[in-house]
Amino acid sequence: MYASPAAAPLTRRAFLRTAFTAAVFAGTAAALAPVLRARRPRQTLSPAPLAPFGEETYRGRHIAFDPEGTAVRIDGRPLHVMRRSDGTYLSGINHFQSYATPLELARAAVDELGTTQLAFTAAHHGGQE
């Protein structure tokens, strides 16, 4: 019925349009790759059983805490810990969720921190040092 058109020669405009489209796709893919990688669920490792106090290594990070749970350190850096009136603990890393023990809190902080480090000194409320 219809005659197929002969293949048109590649014009400069068609070449530039194709090159620009490929560059846009490549740039978009490069920009979205870290976002899409971050959305993948993290590998979950079964943690060691909870110890009442002491030290442990969790996901390659050194956690140390005292029996009262008032001092928790991750890789030697202090983690600000607050005890709630119901006996649970919360930290400045995730202050929307409470944990039963300081060790659970420290493990959750390590999960949240990923590869970043805690600051050596935490900012205090009210501007007092």
Short mmCIF file of N, CA, C and O in Angstrom, two decimals:
data_model
loop_
_atom_site.label_atom_id
_atom_site.label_comp_id
_atom_site.label_asym_id
_atom_site.label_seq_id
_atom_site.Cartn_x
_atom_site.Cartn_y
_atom_site.Cartn_z
N MET A 1 0.81 -1.18 0.00
CA MET A 1 0.00 0.00 0.00
C MET A 1 0.86 1.25 0.00
O MET A 1 0.78 2.03 -0.91
N TYR A 2 1.56 1.38 1.12
CA TYR A 2 2.42 2.55 1.23
C TYR A 2 3.83 2.15 0.89
O TYR A 2 4.31 1.10 1.31
N ALA A 3 4.47 3.01 0.25
CA ALA A 3 5.87 2.74 -0.08
C ALA A 3 6.71 3.15 1.12
O ALA A 3 6.48 4.20 1.72
N SER A 4 7.64 2.31 1.50
CA SER A 4 8.48 2.67 2.63
C SER A 4 9.45 3.76 2.19
O SER A 4 10.05 3.66 1.12
N PRO A 5 9.58 4.77 3.05
CA PRO A 5 10.48 5.85 2.66
C PRO A 5 11.92 5.37 2.69
O PRO A 5 12.30 4.52 3.50
N ALA A 6 12.69 5.92 1.84
CA ALA A 6 14.11 5.57 1.81
C ALA A 6 14.77 6.13 3.06
O ALA A 6 14.35 7.14 3.61
N ALA A 7 15.77 5.45 3.54
CA ALA A 7 16.47 5.90 4.74
C ALA A 7 17.08 7.26 4.48
O ALA A 7 17.85 7.44 3.54
N ALA A 8 16.68 8.21 5.32
CA ALA A 8 17.18 9.58 5.15
C ALA A 8 18.63 9.64 5.62
O ALA A 8 19.01 8.96 6.58
N PRO A 9 19.43 10.41 4.98
CA PRO A 9 20.82 10.54 5.43
C PRO A 9 20.85 11.22 6.80
O PRO A 9 19.98 12.02 7.14
N LEU A 10 21.80 10.86 7.60
CA LEU A 10 21.95 11.42 8.94
C LEU A 10 22.37 12.87 8.83
O LEU A 10 23.45 13.19 8.35
N THR A 11 21.49 13.74 9.28
CA THR A 11 21.79 15.17 9.21
C THR A 11 22.49 15.60 10.49
O THR A 11 22.49 14.89 11.50
N ARG A 12 23.05 16.77 10.44
CA ARG A 12 23.73 17.33 11.62
C ARG A 12 22.72 17.50 12.75
O ARG A 12 23.02 17.22 13.91
N ARG A 13 21.52 17.97 12.43
CA ARG A 13 20.49 18.18 13.44
C ARG A 13 20.10 16.86 14.12
O ARG A 13 20.00 16.78 15.33
N ALA A 14 19.91 15.82 13.35
CA ALA A 14 19.55 14.51 13.91
C ALA A 14 20.68 13.96 14.77
O ALA A 14 20.45 13.39 15.85
N PHE A 15 21.91 14.12 14.32
CA PHE A 15 23.06 13.65 15.10
C PHE A 15 23.15 14.38 16.44
O PHE A 15 23.33 13.77 17.49
N LEU A 16 23.01 15.72 16.42
CA LEU A 16 23.10 16.49 17.66
C LEU A 16 21.94 16.18 18.60
O LEU A 16 22.13 16.11 19.82
N ARG A 17 20.74 15.97 18.05
CA ARG A 17 19.59 15.62 18.87
C ARG A 17 19.82 14.28 19.56
O ARG A 17 19.56 14.12 20.76
N THR A 18 20.34 13.32 18.84
CA THR A 18 20.63 12.01 19.41
C THR A 18 21.71 12.09 20.48
O THR A 18 21.60 11.50 21.55
N ALA A 19 22.77 12.83 20.21
CA ALA A 19 23.86 12.99 21.17
C ALA A 19 23.37 13.69 22.43
O ALA A 19 23.73 13.31 23.55
N PHE A 20 22.56 14.74 22.27
CA PHE A 20 22.03 15.47 23.43
C PHE A 20 21.12 14.57 24.26
O PHE A 20 21.20 14.56 25.49
N THR A 21 20.26 13.80 23.61
CA THR A 21 19.36 12.89 24.33
C THR A 21 20.16 11.85 25.11
O THR A 21 19.86 11.56 26.27
N ALA A 22 21.19 11.30 24.49
CA ALA A 22 22.03 10.32 25.19
C ALA A 22 22.73 10.95 26.38
O ALA A 22 22.84 10.34 27.45
N ALA A 23 23.19 12.20 26.24
CA ALA A 23 23.86 12.88 27.35
C ALA A 23 22.89 13.15 28.49
O ALA A 23 23.25 13.02 29.67
N VAL A 24 21.66 13.51 28.18
CA VAL A 24 20.65 13.75 29.22
C VAL A 24 20.36 12.46 29.96
O VAL A 24 20.29 12.44 31.20
N PHE A 25 20.19 11.37 29.24
CA PHE A 25 19.94 10.08 29.90
C PHE A 25 21.12 9.67 30.78
O PHE A 25 20.93 9.21 31.91
N ALA A 26 22.33 9.85 30.30
CA ALA A 26 23.51 9.47 31.08
C ALA A 26 23.63 10.35 32.32
O ALA A 26 23.94 9.87 33.42
N GLY A 27 23.39 11.64 32.19
CA GLY A 27 23.46 12.54 33.35
C GLY A 27 22.40 12.23 34.38
O GLY A 27 22.65 12.25 35.59
N THR A 28 21.19 11.94 33.92
CA THR A 28 20.12 11.59 34.84
C THR A 28 20.43 10.29 35.57
O THR A 28 20.23 10.18 36.78
N ALA A 29 20.95 9.32 34.84
CA ALA A 29 21.30 8.04 35.48
C ALA A 29 22.40 8.23 36.51
O ALA A 29 22.35 7.66 37.60
N ALA A 30 23.39 9.06 36.19
CA ALA A 30 24.48 9.30 37.14
C ALA A 30 23.98 10.03 38.36
O ALA A 30 24.44 9.79 39.48
N ALA A 31 23.03 10.95 38.20
CA ALA A 31 22.50 11.70 39.34
C ALA A 31 21.60 10.84 40.22
O ALA A 31 21.58 11.00 41.44
N LEU A 32 20.86 9.93 39.62
CA LEU A 32 19.92 9.12 40.38
C LEU A 32 20.54 7.85 40.95
O LEU A 32 19.95 7.23 41.84
N ALA A 33 21.68 7.43 40.49
CA ALA A 33 22.29 6.18 40.96
C ALA A 33 22.50 6.16 42.47
O ALA A 33 22.12 5.18 43.13
N PRO A 34 23.08 7.22 43.10
CA PRO A 34 23.24 7.17 44.56
C PRO A 34 21.92 7.12 45.30
O PRO A 34 21.80 6.45 46.33
N VAL A 35 20.91 7.79 44.78
CA VAL A 35 19.60 7.78 45.43
C VAL A 35 18.99 6.39 45.37
O VAL A 35 18.46 5.88 46.36
N LEU A 36 19.07 5.77 44.22
CA LEU A 36 18.50 4.44 44.07
C LEU A 36 19.27 3.39 44.86
O LEU A 36 18.70 2.46 45.41
N ARG A 37 20.60 3.56 44.96
CA ARG A 37 21.41 2.65 45.77
C ARG A 37 21.06 2.78 47.24
O ARG A 37 21.02 1.80 47.97
N ALA A 38 20.78 4.01 47.70
CA ALA A 38 20.47 4.23 49.11
C ALA A 38 19.12 3.65 49.49
O ALA A 38 18.88 3.36 50.66
N ARG A 39 18.23 3.47 48.53
CA ARG A 39 16.90 2.94 48.83
C ARG A 39 16.91 1.43 49.05
O ARG A 39 15.96 0.88 49.59
N ARG A 40 17.98 0.77 48.65
CA ARG A 40 18.05 -0.68 48.86
C ARG A 40 18.10 -0.97 50.34
O ARG A 40 18.75 -0.26 51.10
N PRO A 41 17.47 -2.03 50.78
CA PRO A 41 17.55 -2.37 52.21
C PRO A 41 18.98 -2.77 52.57
O PRO A 41 19.67 -3.42 51.79
N ARG A 42 19.38 -2.34 53.73
CA ARG A 42 20.72 -2.68 54.20
C ARG A 42 20.78 -4.15 54.56
O ARG A 42 19.80 -4.76 54.95
N GLN A 43 21.98 -4.68 54.46
CA GLN A 43 22.18 -6.06 54.87
C GLN A 43 22.03 -6.13 56.37
O GLN A 43 22.66 -5.39 57.12
N THR A 44 21.16 -6.99 56.83
CA THR A 44 20.95 -7.10 58.27
C THR A 44 21.76 -8.27 58.79
O THR A 44 21.68 -9.38 58.28
N LEU A 45 22.52 -7.99 59.79
CA LEU A 45 23.31 -9.02 60.45
C LEU A 45 22.66 -9.31 61.78
O LEU A 45 22.20 -8.41 62.46
N SER A 46 22.63 -10.54 62.18
CA SER A 46 22.05 -10.83 63.48
C SER A 46 23.02 -10.37 64.56
O SER A 46 24.18 -10.78 64.58
N PRO A 47 22.57 -9.49 65.44
CA PRO A 47 23.47 -8.97 66.47
C PRO A 47 23.76 -10.03 67.53
O PRO A 47 23.02 -10.99 67.70
N ALA A 48 24.85 -9.79 68.23
CA ALA A 48 25.21 -10.67 69.33
C ALA A 48 24.18 -10.51 70.45
O ALA A 48 23.49 -9.50 70.51
N PRO A 49 24.05 -11.47 71.33
CA PRO A 49 23.10 -11.33 72.42
C PRO A 49 23.44 -10.11 73.28
O PRO A 49 24.60 -9.72 73.41
N LEU A 50 22.42 -9.53 73.88
CA LEU A 50 22.62 -8.33 74.69
C LEU A 50 23.42 -8.64 75.94
O LEU A 50 23.13 -9.58 76.66
N ALA A 51 24.40 -7.81 76.18
CA ALA A 51 25.18 -7.92 77.41
C ALA A 51 24.68 -6.86 78.38
O ALA A 51 24.23 -5.81 77.96
N PRO A 52 24.74 -7.09 79.68
CA PRO A 52 24.22 -6.10 80.62
C PRO A 52 25.03 -4.79 80.60
O PRO A 52 24.48 -3.74 80.77
N PHE A 53 26.32 -4.86 80.39
CA PHE A 53 27.17 -3.67 80.26
C PHE A 53 28.52 -4.11 79.73
O PHE A 53 28.84 -5.28 79.71
N GLY A 54 29.30 -3.16 79.26
CA GLY A 54 30.63 -3.50 78.81
C GLY A 54 30.96 -2.94 77.44
O GLY A 54 30.64 -1.80 77.15
N GLU A 55 31.56 -3.78 76.62
CA GLU A 55 32.02 -3.38 75.31
C GLU A 55 31.67 -4.45 74.29
O GLU A 55 31.57 -5.63 74.64
N GLU A 56 31.51 -4.04 73.04
CA GLU A 56 31.32 -4.99 71.96
C GLU A 56 31.64 -4.30 70.65
O GLU A 56 31.71 -3.08 70.57
N THR A 57 31.82 -5.12 69.62
CA THR A 57 31.99 -4.62 68.27
C THR A 57 30.74 -4.99 67.50
O THR A 57 30.35 -6.16 67.46
N TYR A 58 30.10 -3.99 66.90
CA TYR A 58 28.88 -4.20 66.15
C TYR A 58 29.04 -3.54 64.79
O TYR A 58 29.30 -2.35 64.71
N ARG A 59 28.95 -4.34 63.73
CA ARG A 59 29.13 -3.87 62.36
C ARG A 59 30.43 -3.10 62.18
O ARG A 59 30.48 -2.08 61.52
N GLY A 60 31.46 -3.59 62.82
CA GLY A 60 32.78 -2.99 62.68
C GLY A 60 33.00 -1.75 63.53
O GLY A 60 34.05 -1.11 63.43
N ARG A 61 32.06 -1.38 64.37
CA ARG A 61 32.19 -0.20 65.22
C ARG A 61 32.31 -0.65 66.68
O ARG A 61 31.63 -1.58 67.11
N HIS A 62 33.18 0.01 67.43
CA HIS A 62 33.40 -0.34 68.82
C HIS A 62 32.41 0.42 69.69
O HIS A 62 32.35 1.65 69.67
N ILE A 63 31.61 -0.32 70.46
CA ILE A 63 30.62 0.28 71.37
C ILE A 63 31.07 0.00 72.79
O ILE A 63 31.37 -1.14 73.14
N ALA A 64 31.12 1.03 73.62
CA ALA A 64 31.44 0.89 75.05
C ALA A 64 30.39 1.65 75.85
O ALA A 64 29.97 2.74 75.47
N PHE A 65 29.97 1.06 76.97
CA PHE A 65 28.96 1.72 77.81
C PHE A 65 29.13 1.27 79.24
O PHE A 65 29.69 0.22 79.53
N ASP A 66 28.66 2.11 80.16
CA ASP A 66 28.75 1.79 81.58
C ASP A 66 27.47 1.10 82.04
O ASP A 66 26.46 1.11 81.32
N PRO A 67 27.46 0.50 83.22
CA PRO A 67 26.28 -0.27 83.67
C PRO A 67 25.02 0.59 83.80
O PRO A 67 23.93 0.11 83.58
N GLU A 68 25.16 1.87 84.15
CA GLU A 68 23.98 2.72 84.33
C GLU A 68 23.44 3.23 82.99
O GLU A 68 22.35 3.77 82.94
N GLY A 69 24.23 3.13 81.95
CA GLY A 69 23.80 3.61 80.65
C GLY A 69 23.93 5.11 80.48
O GLY A 69 23.40 5.69 79.55
N THR A 70 24.65 5.74 81.40
CA THR A 70 24.80 7.20 81.31
C THR A 70 25.91 7.60 80.36
O THR A 70 25.90 8.73 79.87
N ALA A 71 26.85 6.72 80.09
CA ALA A 71 27.95 7.03 79.18
C ALA A 71 28.04 5.94 78.12
O ALA A 71 28.30 4.78 78.44
N VAL A 72 27.78 6.32 76.89
CA VAL A 72 27.88 5.39 75.76
C VAL A 72 28.84 6.00 74.76
O VAL A 72 28.75 7.19 74.45
N ARG A 73 29.77 5.21 74.27
CA ARG A 73 30.74 5.69 73.28
C ARG A 73 30.72 4.77 72.08
O ARG A 73 30.65 3.55 72.22
N ILE A 74 30.80 5.38 70.89
CA ILE A 74 30.91 4.64 69.64
C ILE A 74 32.23 5.04 69.01
O ILE A 74 32.45 6.22 68.72
N ASP A 75 33.14 4.09 68.88
CA ASP A 75 34.49 4.34 68.38
C ASP A 75 35.19 5.42 69.20
O ASP A 75 35.90 6.27 68.67
N GLY A 76 34.96 5.40 70.51
CA GLY A 76 35.62 6.34 71.41
C GLY A 76 34.98 7.72 71.45
O GLY A 76 35.43 8.59 72.19
N ARG A 77 33.93 7.95 70.71
CA ARG A 77 33.26 9.25 70.69
C ARG A 77 31.96 9.16 71.47
O ARG A 77 31.21 8.19 71.34
N PRO A 78 31.66 10.16 72.29
CA PRO A 78 30.48 10.07 73.16
C PRO A 78 29.17 10.18 72.38
O PRO A 78 29.04 10.99 71.46
N LEU A 79 28.22 9.35 72.76
CA LEU A 79 26.87 9.41 72.23
C LEU A 79 25.98 9.98 73.33
O LEU A 79 25.96 9.46 74.45
N HIS A 80 25.26 11.04 73.02
CA HIS A 80 24.39 11.67 74.02
C HIS A 80 23.19 10.76 74.27
O HIS A 80 22.41 10.48 73.38
N VAL A 81 23.07 10.28 75.52
CA VAL A 81 22.02 9.34 75.90
C VAL A 81 21.15 9.99 76.97
O VAL A 81 21.66 10.63 77.90
N MET A 82 19.85 9.83 76.83
CA MET A 82 18.90 10.34 77.83
C MET A 82 18.03 9.18 78.29
O MET A 82 17.57 8.39 77.48
N ARG A 83 17.80 9.12 79.60
CA ARG A 83 16.92 8.09 80.14
C ARG A 83 15.55 8.70 80.36
O ARG A 83 15.42 9.77 80.95
N ARG A 84 14.55 8.00 79.89
CA ARG A 84 13.18 8.49 80.03
C ARG A 84 12.59 8.02 81.35
O ARG A 84 13.13 7.13 82.01
N SER A 85 11.48 8.60 81.74
CA SER A 85 10.85 8.25 83.02
C SER A 85 10.33 6.82 83.05
O SER A 85 10.20 6.23 84.12
N ASP A 86 10.05 6.24 81.89
CA ASP A 86 9.58 4.85 81.86
C ASP A 86 10.73 3.84 81.86
O ASP A 86 10.49 2.64 81.75
N GLY A 87 11.98 4.32 81.97
CA GLY A 87 13.13 3.42 82.05
C GLY A 87 13.78 3.12 80.71
O GLY A 87 14.78 2.41 80.67
N THR A 88 13.23 3.62 79.62
CA THR A 88 13.84 3.39 78.31
C THR A 88 14.84 4.51 78.02
O THR A 88 14.93 5.48 78.76
N TYR A 89 15.59 4.34 76.95
CA TYR A 89 16.65 5.28 76.59
C TYR A 89 16.39 5.85 75.20
O TYR A 89 15.83 5.17 74.34
N LEU A 90 16.84 7.08 74.99
CA LEU A 90 16.83 7.66 73.67
C LEU A 90 18.09 8.48 73.49
O LEU A 90 18.77 8.83 74.45
N SER A 91 18.43 8.77 72.23
CA SER A 91 19.67 9.48 71.93
C SER A 91 19.41 10.62 70.97
O SER A 91 18.32 10.73 70.40
N GLY A 92 20.43 11.42 70.77
CA GLY A 92 20.33 12.53 69.83
C GLY A 92 20.35 12.07 68.39
O GLY A 92 19.97 12.82 67.50
N ILE A 93 20.78 10.86 68.13
CA ILE A 93 20.80 10.34 66.77
C ILE A 93 19.38 10.07 66.29
O ILE A 93 19.00 10.45 65.20
N ASN A 94 18.59 9.40 67.11
CA ASN A 94 17.19 9.14 66.78
C ASN A 94 16.37 9.38 68.05
O ASN A 94 16.13 8.45 68.82
N HIS A 95 15.95 10.61 68.26
CA HIS A 95 15.24 10.93 69.49
C HIS A 95 13.73 10.72 69.37
O HIS A 95 12.98 11.15 70.23
N PHE A 96 13.29 10.03 68.33
CA PHE A 96 11.87 9.72 68.18
C PHE A 96 11.56 8.28 68.58
O PHE A 96 10.41 7.90 68.59
N GLN A 97 12.58 7.49 68.87
CA GLN A 97 12.36 6.10 69.22
C GLN A 97 13.11 5.77 70.49
O GLN A 97 14.26 6.17 70.67
N SER A 98 12.46 5.04 71.37
CA SER A 98 13.07 4.64 72.64
C SER A 98 13.56 3.20 72.55
O SER A 98 13.02 2.40 71.79
N TYR A 99 14.58 2.89 73.36
CA TYR A 99 15.16 1.55 73.39
C TYR A 99 15.25 1.08 74.83
O TYR A 99 15.45 1.87 75.74
N ALA A 100 15.11 -0.23 75.01
CA ALA A 100 15.06 -0.81 76.36
C ALA A 100 16.40 -0.74 77.08
O ALA A 100 16.44 -0.56 78.29
N THR A 101 17.51 -0.89 76.35
CA THR A 101 18.82 -0.89 76.98
C THR A 101 19.75 0.07 76.25
O THR A 101 19.52 0.39 75.08
N PRO A 102 20.82 0.52 76.92
CA PRO A 102 21.79 1.37 76.23
C PRO A 102 22.47 0.67 75.06
O PRO A 102 22.81 1.31 74.07
N LEU A 103 22.64 -0.64 75.14
CA LEU A 103 23.26 -1.38 74.05
C LEU A 103 22.36 -1.39 72.81
O LEU A 103 22.83 -1.18 71.70
N GLU A 104 21.07 -1.61 73.00
CA GLU A 104 20.14 -1.53 71.87
C GLU A 104 20.17 -0.14 71.25
O GLU A 104 20.14 0.01 70.03
N LEU A 105 20.24 0.87 72.08
CA LEU A 105 20.30 2.25 71.61
C LEU A 105 21.57 2.49 70.80
O LEU A 105 21.53 3.09 69.72
N ALA A 106 22.70 2.00 71.30
CA ALA A 106 23.97 2.18 70.59
C ALA A 106 23.97 1.44 69.26
O ALA A 106 24.47 1.96 68.26
N ARG A 107 23.42 0.24 69.24
CA ARG A 107 23.34 -0.52 67.98
C ARG A 107 22.47 0.21 66.96
O ARG A 107 22.81 0.28 65.78
N ALA A 108 21.36 0.77 67.41
CA ALA A 108 20.49 1.52 66.50
C ALA A 108 21.20 2.77 65.99
O ALA A 108 21.05 3.16 64.84
N ALA A 109 22.00 3.41 66.86
CA ALA A 109 22.76 4.59 66.44
C ALA A 109 23.80 4.21 65.38
O ALA A 109 24.00 4.94 64.41
N VAL A 110 24.45 3.06 65.55
CA VAL A 110 25.43 2.59 64.55
C VAL A 110 24.72 2.34 63.23
O VAL A 110 25.21 2.72 62.17
N ASP A 111 23.54 1.72 63.29
CA ASP A 111 22.77 1.48 62.06
C ASP A 111 22.41 2.80 61.38
O ASP A 111 22.49 2.92 60.16
N GLU A 112 22.02 3.79 62.17
CA GLU A 112 21.62 5.07 61.61
C GLU A 112 22.82 5.86 61.08
O GLU A 112 22.73 6.52 60.05
N LEU A 113 23.95 5.79 61.78
CA LEU A 113 25.13 6.54 61.37
C LEU A 113 25.74 6.00 60.08
O LEU A 113 26.30 6.77 59.29
N GLY A 114 25.68 4.71 59.88
CA GLY A 114 26.32 4.12 58.70
C GLY A 114 27.83 4.26 58.84
O GLY A 114 28.43 3.80 59.80
N THR A 115 28.47 4.93 57.89
CA THR A 115 29.92 5.09 57.92
C THR A 115 30.37 6.41 58.50
O THR A 115 31.56 6.63 58.66
N THR A 116 29.43 7.30 58.85
CA THR A 116 29.82 8.59 59.41
C THR A 116 30.22 8.44 60.87
O THR A 116 29.86 7.48 61.54
N GLN A 117 31.00 9.39 61.35
CA GLN A 117 31.47 9.38 62.73
C GLN A 117 30.68 10.37 63.57
O GLN A 117 30.18 11.37 63.07
N LEU A 118 30.60 10.10 64.86
CA LEU A 118 30.03 11.07 65.80
C LEU A 118 31.01 12.21 65.99
O LEU A 118 32.22 12.03 65.84
N ALA A 119 30.51 13.38 66.34
CA ALA A 119 31.38 14.51 66.68
C ALA A 119 31.99 14.23 68.06
O ALA A 119 31.39 13.56 68.90
N PHE A 120 33.19 14.77 68.30
CA PHE A 120 33.81 14.55 69.61
C PHE A 120 33.04 15.25 70.72
O PHE A 120 32.90 14.73 71.80
N THR A 121 32.55 16.45 70.45
CA THR A 121 31.76 17.16 71.46
C THR A 121 30.40 17.45 70.86
O THR A 121 30.28 17.93 69.75
N ALA A 122 29.38 17.14 71.62
CA ALA A 122 28.02 17.39 71.15
C ALA A 122 27.61 18.81 71.53
O ALA A 122 28.06 19.36 72.53
N ALA A 123 26.75 19.38 70.71
CA ALA A 123 26.25 20.73 71.00
C ALA A 123 25.31 20.64 72.21
O ALA A 123 24.53 19.71 72.33
N HIS A 124 25.42 21.61 73.11
CA HIS A 124 24.59 21.62 74.30
C HIS A 124 23.41 22.57 74.11
O HIS A 124 23.53 23.58 73.43
N HIS A 125 22.32 22.27 74.74
CA HIS A 125 21.17 23.15 74.69
C HIS A 125 21.46 24.41 75.49
O HIS A 125 22.10 24.37 76.53
N GLY A 126 21.00 25.53 75.02
CA GLY A 126 21.18 26.77 75.76
C GLY A 126 22.50 27.45 75.48
O GLY A 126 22.79 28.50 76.04
N GLY A 127 23.35 26.86 74.67
CA GLY A 127 24.62 27.49 74.29
C GLY A 127 25.69 27.42 75.36
O GLY A 127 26.71 28.06 75.25
N GLN A 128 25.47 26.67 76.45
CA GLN A 128 26.50 26.56 77.47
C GLN A 128 27.46 25.44 77.10
O GLN A 128 27.07 24.41 76.59
N GLU A 129 28.71 25.65 77.36
CA GLU A 129 29.73 24.66 77.02
C GLU A 129 29.99 23.75 78.18
O GLU A 129 30.07 24.02 79.27
#
